[in-house]
XYZ file of C-alpha atoms in Angstrom:
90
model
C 1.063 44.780 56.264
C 1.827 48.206 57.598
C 5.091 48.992 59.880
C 3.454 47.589 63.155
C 2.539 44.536 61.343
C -1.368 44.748 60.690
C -3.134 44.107 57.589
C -3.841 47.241 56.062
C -4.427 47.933 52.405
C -5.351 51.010 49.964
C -7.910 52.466 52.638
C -8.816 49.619 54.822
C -7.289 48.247 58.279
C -7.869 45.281 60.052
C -5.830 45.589 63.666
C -5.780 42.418 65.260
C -6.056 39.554 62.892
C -3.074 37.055 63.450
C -3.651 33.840 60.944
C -6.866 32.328 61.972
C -7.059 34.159 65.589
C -7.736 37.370 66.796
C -5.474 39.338 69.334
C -6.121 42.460 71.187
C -4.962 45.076 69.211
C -1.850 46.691 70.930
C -1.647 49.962 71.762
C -4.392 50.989 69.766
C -4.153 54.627 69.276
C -0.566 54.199 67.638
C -1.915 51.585 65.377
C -5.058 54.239 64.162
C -2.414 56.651 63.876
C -0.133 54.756 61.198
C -3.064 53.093 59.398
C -4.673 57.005 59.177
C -1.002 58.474 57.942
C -1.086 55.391 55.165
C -4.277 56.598 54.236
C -7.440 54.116 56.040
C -10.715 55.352 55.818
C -12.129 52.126 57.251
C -11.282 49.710 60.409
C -12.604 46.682 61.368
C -11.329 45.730 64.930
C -11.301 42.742 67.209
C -13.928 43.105 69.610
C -11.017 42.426 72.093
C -9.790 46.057 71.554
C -13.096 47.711 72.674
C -11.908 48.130 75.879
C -8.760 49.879 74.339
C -11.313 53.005 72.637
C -10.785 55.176 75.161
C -7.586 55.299 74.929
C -7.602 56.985 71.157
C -8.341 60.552 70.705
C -11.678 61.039 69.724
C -10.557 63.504 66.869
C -8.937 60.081 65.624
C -11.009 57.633 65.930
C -13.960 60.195 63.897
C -11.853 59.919 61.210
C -12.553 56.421 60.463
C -15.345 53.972 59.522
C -14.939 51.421 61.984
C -16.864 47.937 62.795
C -16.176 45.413 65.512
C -15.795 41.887 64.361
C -16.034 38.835 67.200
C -13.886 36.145 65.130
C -11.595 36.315 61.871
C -14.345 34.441 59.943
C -16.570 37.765 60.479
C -13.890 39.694 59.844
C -13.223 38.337 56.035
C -17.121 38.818 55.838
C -17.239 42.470 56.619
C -14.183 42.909 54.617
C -15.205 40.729 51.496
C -18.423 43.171 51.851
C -16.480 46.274 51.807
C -14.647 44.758 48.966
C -17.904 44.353 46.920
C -18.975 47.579 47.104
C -22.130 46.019 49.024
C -22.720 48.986 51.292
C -19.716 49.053 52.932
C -19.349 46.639 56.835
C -22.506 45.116 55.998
């Protein structure tokens, strides 16, 4: 977990995943900004925070890899896929 309390590991971040549901990612540019400073390449986020992309600078939010995921059994799927080395978000 990173300081804001989001799952983030090596290069990876997953904003929004609480246990089994998925929350709207609070104030989303801060969280980009920490995950990016500890290193994240890749994001997956809730498809909840959509509406929250405009609020990130766009110079931020090109920095990353990012996919939307809809529930947090799609999430583990894009991340087991990253995992795998199967393409990366498949």
């Amino acid at each position: 977990m990173d300081r804001c309390g989001r799952l983030a590991a090596a290069d990876f971040s997953a904003p929004g995943l609480l246990g089994d549901a998925v929350i709207q990612a609070r104030n989303l540019a801060e969280s980009l900004q920490v995950v990016f400073d500890a290193g994240a390449k890749r994001i997956l986020l809730p498809m909840s925070s959509l509406t929250n992309i405009p609020s990130v600078p766009g110079e931020l939010f090109a920095k990353f890899q990012s996919r939307l995921y809809s529930n947090p059994v799609d999430a583990v799927f894009k991340a087991l896929a990253e995992e795998r080395g199967a393409g990366g978000f498949a």
